[in-house]
Tab-separated table of C-alpha atoms in Angstrom:
chain	number	residue	atom	x	y	z
A	1344	ASN	CA	-83.533	-53.217	-22.577
A	1345	ALA	CA	-85.132	-55.703	-20.200
A	1346	GLY	CA	-88.626	-54.977	-20.866
A	1347	VAL	CA	-90.792	-57.475	-18.420
A	1348	THR	CA	-88.951	-59.206	-15.669
A	1349	GLN	CA	-90.460	-61.823	-13.489
A	1350	THR	CA	-88.989	-63.351	-10.385
A	1351	PRO	CA	-88.233	-65.959	-8.997
A	1352	LYS	CA	-88.432	-68.375	-12.207
A	1353	PHE	CA	-89.449	-71.223	-10.256
A	1354	ARG	CA	-90.715	-71.938	-6.786
A	1355	VAL	CA	-92.277	-75.131	-4.825
A	1356	LEU	CA	-94.293	-74.516	-1.987
A	1357	LYS	CA	-96.165	-76.455	0.470
A	1358	THR	CA	-99.833	-76.346	1.105
A	1359	GLY	CA	-100.573	-73.136	3.368
A	1360	GLN	CA	-97.520	-71.527	2.659
A	1361	SER	CA	-97.519	-67.689	1.405
A	1362	MET	CA	-95.199	-66.065	-1.279
A	1363	THR	CA	-95.192	-63.032	-3.603
A	1364	LEU	CA	-94.269	-62.929	-7.299
A	1365	LEU	CA	-92.743	-59.840	-8.380
A	1366	CYS	CA	-93.252	-58.445	-12.204
A	1367	ALA	CA	-91.094	-55.408	-13.074
A	1368	GLN	CA	-91.551	-53.783	-16.229
A	1369	ASP	CA	-89.090	-50.654	-17.730
A	1370	MET	CA	-91.030	-49.763	-20.587
A	1371	ASN	CA	-93.127	-47.090	-18.731
A	1372	HIS	CA	-96.396	-49.117	-19.432
A	1373	GLU	CA	-99.521	-48.042	-17.673
A	1374	TYR	CA	-101.240	-51.375	-17.682
A	1375	MET	CA	-100.136	-54.646	-16.022
A	1376	TYR	CA	-101.765	-58.061	-15.839
A	1377	TRP	CA	-101.091	-61.457	-14.211
A	1378	TYR	CA	-102.241	-64.557	-15.974
A	1379	ARG	CA	-101.851	-68.385	-15.110
A	1380	GLN	CA	-101.368	-70.781	-17.839
A	1381	ASP	CA	-102.618	-74.647	-17.260
A	1382	PRO	CA	-102.539	-77.457	-19.632
A	1383	GLY	CA	-105.791	-77.364	-22.172
A	1384	MET	CA	-106.835	-74.060	-20.127
A	1385	GLY	CA	-104.988	-71.102	-22.589
A	1386	LEU	CA	-104.101	-68.237	-20.341
A	1387	ARG	CA	-106.316	-66.848	-17.679
A	1388	LEU	CA	-106.311	-63.448	-16.397
A	1389	ILE	CA	-105.925	-63.239	-12.421
A	1390	HIS	CA	-106.024	-59.365	-11.799
A	1391	TYR	CA	-104.640	-56.709	-13.433
A	1392	SER	CA	-103.992	-53.183	-13.105
A	1393	VAL	CA	-104.478	-49.659	-15.155
A	1394	GLY	CA	-102.153	-47.597	-13.430
A	1395	GLU	CA	-100.189	-46.949	-10.323
A	1396	GLY	CA	-102.314	-47.801	-7.120
A	1397	THR	CA	-104.950	-49.510	-9.173
A	1398	THR	CA	-106.326	-53.025	-9.286
A	1399	ALA	CA	-108.900	-55.064	-10.619
A	1400	LYS	CA	-110.179	-58.723	-10.698
A	1401	GLY	CA	-109.849	-60.776	-13.868
A	1402	GLU	CA	-111.483	-64.270	-14.545
A	1403	VAL	CA	-109.996	-66.060	-11.790
A	1404	PRO	CA	-109.050	-63.824	-8.870
A	1405	ASP	CA	-109.569	-66.267	-5.954
A	1406	GLY	CA	-106.795	-67.325	-3.531
A	1407	TYR	CA	-104.805	-64.272	-4.968
A	1408	ASN	CA	-103.992	-60.588	-3.997
A	1409	VAL	CA	-102.006	-57.997	-6.216
A	1410	SER	CA	-100.643	-54.747	-5.392
A	1411	ARG	CA	-99.298	-52.048	-7.558
A	1412	LEU	CA	-97.584	-49.435	-5.306
A	1413	LYS	CA	-95.121	-48.310	-7.947
A	1414	LYS	CA	-95.839	-47.771	-11.736
A	1415	GLN	CA	-93.069	-50.594	-12.796
A	1416	ASN	CA	-93.835	-53.034	-10.257
A	1417	PHE	CA	-96.938	-55.550	-10.222
A	1418	LEU	CA	-96.865	-58.114	-7.008
A	1419	LEU	CA	-98.967	-61.343	-7.092
A	1420	GLY	CA	-99.480	-62.729	-3.936
A	1421	LEU	CA	-100.720	-66.077	-2.472
A	1422	GLU	CA	-101.360	-65.748	1.146
A	1423	SER	CA	-102.282	-69.608	1.757
A	1424	ALA	CA	-101.332	-71.648	-1.257
A	1425	ALA	CA	-103.152	-74.559	-2.252
A	1426	PRO	CA	-102.378	-77.539	-4.865
A	1427	SER	CA	-105.128	-75.874	-7.358
A	1428	GLN	CA	-102.622	-72.879	-7.625
A	1429	THR	CA	-99.884	-75.087	-9.293
A	1430	SER	CA	-99.344	-73.344	-12.641
A	1431	VAL	CA	-97.056	-71.395	-14.829
A	1432	TYR	CA	-97.552	-67.500	-14.014
A	1433	PHE	CA	-97.205	-64.943	-16.577
A	1434	CYS	CA	-96.906	-61.314	-16.354
A	1435	ALA	CA	-97.730	-58.878	-19.040
A	1436	SER	CA	-97.739	-55.278	-19.806
A	1437	ARG	CA	-99.107	-52.630	-22.349
A	1438	GLN	CA	-99.152	-49.165	-23.189
A	1439	GLN	CA	-101.876	-47.026	-22.064
A	1440	GLY	CA	-104.514	-46.733	-24.589
A	1441	ALA	CA	-106.833	-48.605	-27.184
A	1442	ARG	CA	-107.313	-52.247	-27.005
A	1443	SER	CA	-105.315	-52.799	-30.142
A	1444	GLU	CA	-101.864	-52.391	-28.127
A	1445	LYS	CA	-100.102	-55.430	-28.025
A	1446	LEU	CA	-99.025	-57.240	-24.702
A	1447	PHE	CA	-95.363	-57.725	-23.727
A	1448	PHE	CA	-94.592	-60.916	-21.686
A	1449	GLY	CA	-92.280	-61.967	-18.943
A	1450	SER	CA	-90.662	-65.317	-18.884
A	1451	GLY	CA	-93.200	-66.971	-16.585
A	1452	THR	CA	-92.763	-68.459	-13.138
A	1453	GLN	CA	-93.351	-72.168	-12.712
A	1454	LEU	CA	-95.113	-72.429	-9.342
A	1455	SER	CA	-95.698	-76.151	-7.729
A	1456	VAL	CA	-97.848	-76.413	-4.236
A	1457	LEU	CA	-97.383	-79.799	-2.599
B	1257	ILE	CA	-116.595	-64.060	-20.192
B	1258	LEU	CA	-115.744	-63.950	-23.865
B	1259	ASN	CA	-115.871	-67.524	-25.675
B	1260	VAL	CA	-112.682	-67.472	-27.837
B	1261	GLU	CA	-112.168	-70.900	-29.615
B	1262	GLN	CA	-109.134	-72.214	-31.451
B	1263	SER	CA	-109.111	-74.970	-33.884
B	1264	PRO	CA	-107.274	-77.461	-34.349
B	1265	GLN	CA	-105.686	-77.884	-30.706
B	1266	SER	CA	-102.833	-79.307	-32.144
B	1267	LEU	CA	-101.323	-79.954	-35.704
B	1268	HIS	CA	-98.475	-81.825	-37.148
B	1269	VAL	CA	-97.219	-81.051	-40.469
B	1270	GLN	CA	-93.753	-81.688	-42.519
B	1271	GLU	CA	-91.359	-79.051	-43.304
B	1272	GLY	CA	-92.363	-77.257	-46.347
B	1273	ASP	CA	-95.873	-77.935	-45.953
B	1274	SER	CA	-98.436	-74.712	-45.471
B	1275	THR	CA	-100.856	-74.731	-42.782
B	1276	ASN	CA	-103.861	-72.490	-41.506
B	1277	PHE	CA	-105.893	-72.517	-38.100
B	1278	THR	CA	-108.695	-70.629	-36.786
B	1279	CYS	CA	-109.746	-68.268	-34.198
B	1280	SER	CA	-113.593	-67.765	-33.553
B	1281	PHE	CA	-115.301	-65.474	-31.369
B	1282	PRO	CA	-118.618	-63.803	-31.055
B	1283	SER	CA	-119.326	-61.394	-33.940
B	1284	SER	CA	-121.003	-58.820	-31.523
B	1285	ASN	CA	-119.275	-56.087	-29.800
B	1286	PHE	CA	-115.930	-56.786	-31.665
B	1287	TYR	CA	-112.955	-54.410	-30.535
B	1288	ALA	CA	-109.577	-56.032	-31.685
B	1289	LEU	CA	-107.774	-59.257	-32.048
B	1290	HIS	CA	-104.372	-60.100	-31.231
B	1291	TRP	CA	-102.459	-63.027	-32.299
B	1292	TYR	CA	-99.545	-64.366	-30.184
B	1293	ARG	CA	-96.800	-66.929	-31.103
B	1294	TRP	CA	-95.414	-68.968	-28.005
B	1295	GLU	CA	-92.333	-71.080	-28.324
B	1296	THR	CA	-91.572	-73.617	-25.735
B	1297	ALA	CA	-89.811	-72.465	-22.725
B	1298	LYS	CA	-90.145	-68.702	-24.045
B	1299	SER	CA	-92.839	-66.264	-23.370
B	1300	PRO	CA	-95.526	-65.258	-25.977
B	1301	GLU	CA	-94.847	-62.787	-28.424
B	1302	ALA	CA	-97.209	-60.657	-30.311
B	1303	LEU	CA	-97.395	-61.459	-34.030
B	1304	PHE	CA	-100.614	-59.199	-35.166
B	1305	VAL	CA	-103.153	-57.222	-33.618
B	1306	MET	CA	-106.221	-56.312	-36.011
B	1307	THR	CA	-109.161	-54.061	-35.670
B	1308	LEU	CA	-111.171	-54.033	-38.885
B	1309	ASN	CA	-113.193	-56.388	-40.833
B	1310	GLY	CA	-111.405	-57.424	-44.023
B	1311	ASP	CA	-107.936	-56.777	-42.390
B	1312	GLU	CA	-105.042	-58.618	-43.721
B	1313	LYS	CA	-101.605	-58.706	-41.896
B	1314	LYS	CA	-98.219	-60.394	-43.019
B	1315	LYS	CA	-95.152	-60.897	-41.266
B	1316	GLY	CA	-92.721	-63.140	-43.283
B	1317	ARG	CA	-94.237	-66.448	-44.153
B	1318	ILE	CA	-97.204	-65.860	-41.697
B	1319	SER	CA	-100.266	-64.059	-42.300
B	1320	ALA	CA	-103.533	-63.324	-40.928
B	1321	THR	CA	-107.023	-62.473	-41.871
B	1322	LEU	CA	-109.957	-61.230	-39.973
B	1323	ASN	CA	-113.868	-61.248	-40.432
B	1324	THR	CA	-115.317	-59.568	-37.965
B	1325	LYS	CA	-119.059	-60.293	-39.481
B	1326	GLU	CA	-118.979	-63.710	-39.191
B	1327	GLY	CA	-116.528	-63.894	-35.938
B	1328	TYR	CA	-113.341	-65.470	-37.121
B	1329	SER	CA	-109.457	-64.938	-38.086
B	1330	TYR	CA	-107.350	-67.186	-40.007
B	1331	LEU	CA	-103.735	-67.529	-39.495
B	1332	TYR	CA	-101.747	-69.020	-42.443
B	1333	ILE	CA	-98.068	-70.394	-42.554
B	1334	LYS	CA	-96.537	-70.827	-46.046
B	1335	GLY	CA	-93.779	-73.275	-46.164
B	1336	SER	CA	-93.707	-74.432	-42.593
B	1337	GLN	CA	-90.130	-74.671	-41.056
B	1338	PRO	CA	-89.048	-76.526	-37.723
B	1339	GLU	CA	-88.381	-72.966	-36.210
B	1340	ASP	CA	-92.114	-72.347	-36.555
B	1341	SER	CA	-93.114	-75.126	-34.275
B	1342	ALA	CA	-94.880	-72.965	-31.459
B	1343	THR	CA	-98.295	-72.378	-29.871
B	1344	TYR	CA	-100.149	-69.719	-31.494
B	1345	LEU	CA	-102.713	-67.777	-29.625
B	1346	CYS	CA	-105.376	-65.540	-30.265
B	1347	ALA	CA	-106.769	-63.204	-27.888
B	1348	LEU	CA	-109.733	-60.264	-27.782
B	1349	PRO	CA	-110.678	-57.667	-25.104
B	1350	PRO	CA	-114.485	-58.797	-23.739
B	1351	ASP	CA	-115.704	-55.554	-23.767
B	1352	ALA	CA	-114.680	-51.815	-23.637
B	1353	GLY	CA	-112.522	-52.654	-20.681
B	1354	ASN	CA	-109.031	-53.404	-20.399
B	1355	MET	CA	-108.729	-57.185	-20.325
B	1356	LEU	CA	-107.798	-59.796	-22.995
B	1357	THR	CA	-109.412	-62.993	-23.305
B	1358	PHE	CA	-107.161	-65.557	-24.764
B	1359	GLY	CA	-108.247	-68.863	-26.706
B	1360	GLY	CA	-106.854	-72.183	-25.925
B	1361	GLY	CA	-103.934	-72.013	-28.661
B	1362	THR	CA	-103.185	-74.363	-31.537
B	1363	ARG	CA	-100.047	-76.059	-30.893
B	1364	LEU	CA	-98.078	-76.453	-34.235
B	1365	MET	CA	-95.305	-79.103	-34.748
B	1366	VAL	CA	-93.255	-78.934	-37.989
B	1367	LYS	CA	-91.083	-82.311	-38.598
B	1368	PRO	CA	-87.850	-81.668	-40.504
């Protein structure tokens, strides 16, 4: 059982380049999330989705776009990367329902923007 | 945005010591509190989810308590071991919606 899988694991971009991070889960979860982790800042929510075809903004959505065309996949896009987007990105998912449902995390993507 | 604070930011203890740290949050509109353990180079894993005032949860040597009226939760580790070295995160939903807001974490280092 793979759980939550993120690709790629590492990436280096030049300023202005674009890329897409892929999150895939095989647990039939409805809710999926993209977080970024920066030193001293904890995990901050970028965007999330409560089901196939839906997306919503989190705390720090600027500079990112997302899509949830299939229930099992949640894509995070950077259209024009900036050095401020250098971070570790985590995808997470959870079952539909109560706010007491725990999150399952992917292993992270380390992104550097030069 | 929900203000979730964790203290201390980091903690160094000797193997065998017991330790505890705090997650503080606004006491109004409480829905649930999550604790996650995050080892270096791995992904965060859920330890506990607590929903009721007075809740106590235990998993091996790790336990947690919750006081929603005063807005805090304690995480305790009894007889710390080097494998307990990790960052411990707490998180709460800020409202009736579907987000989870994380605190900055407490980084625990256990020396053998």
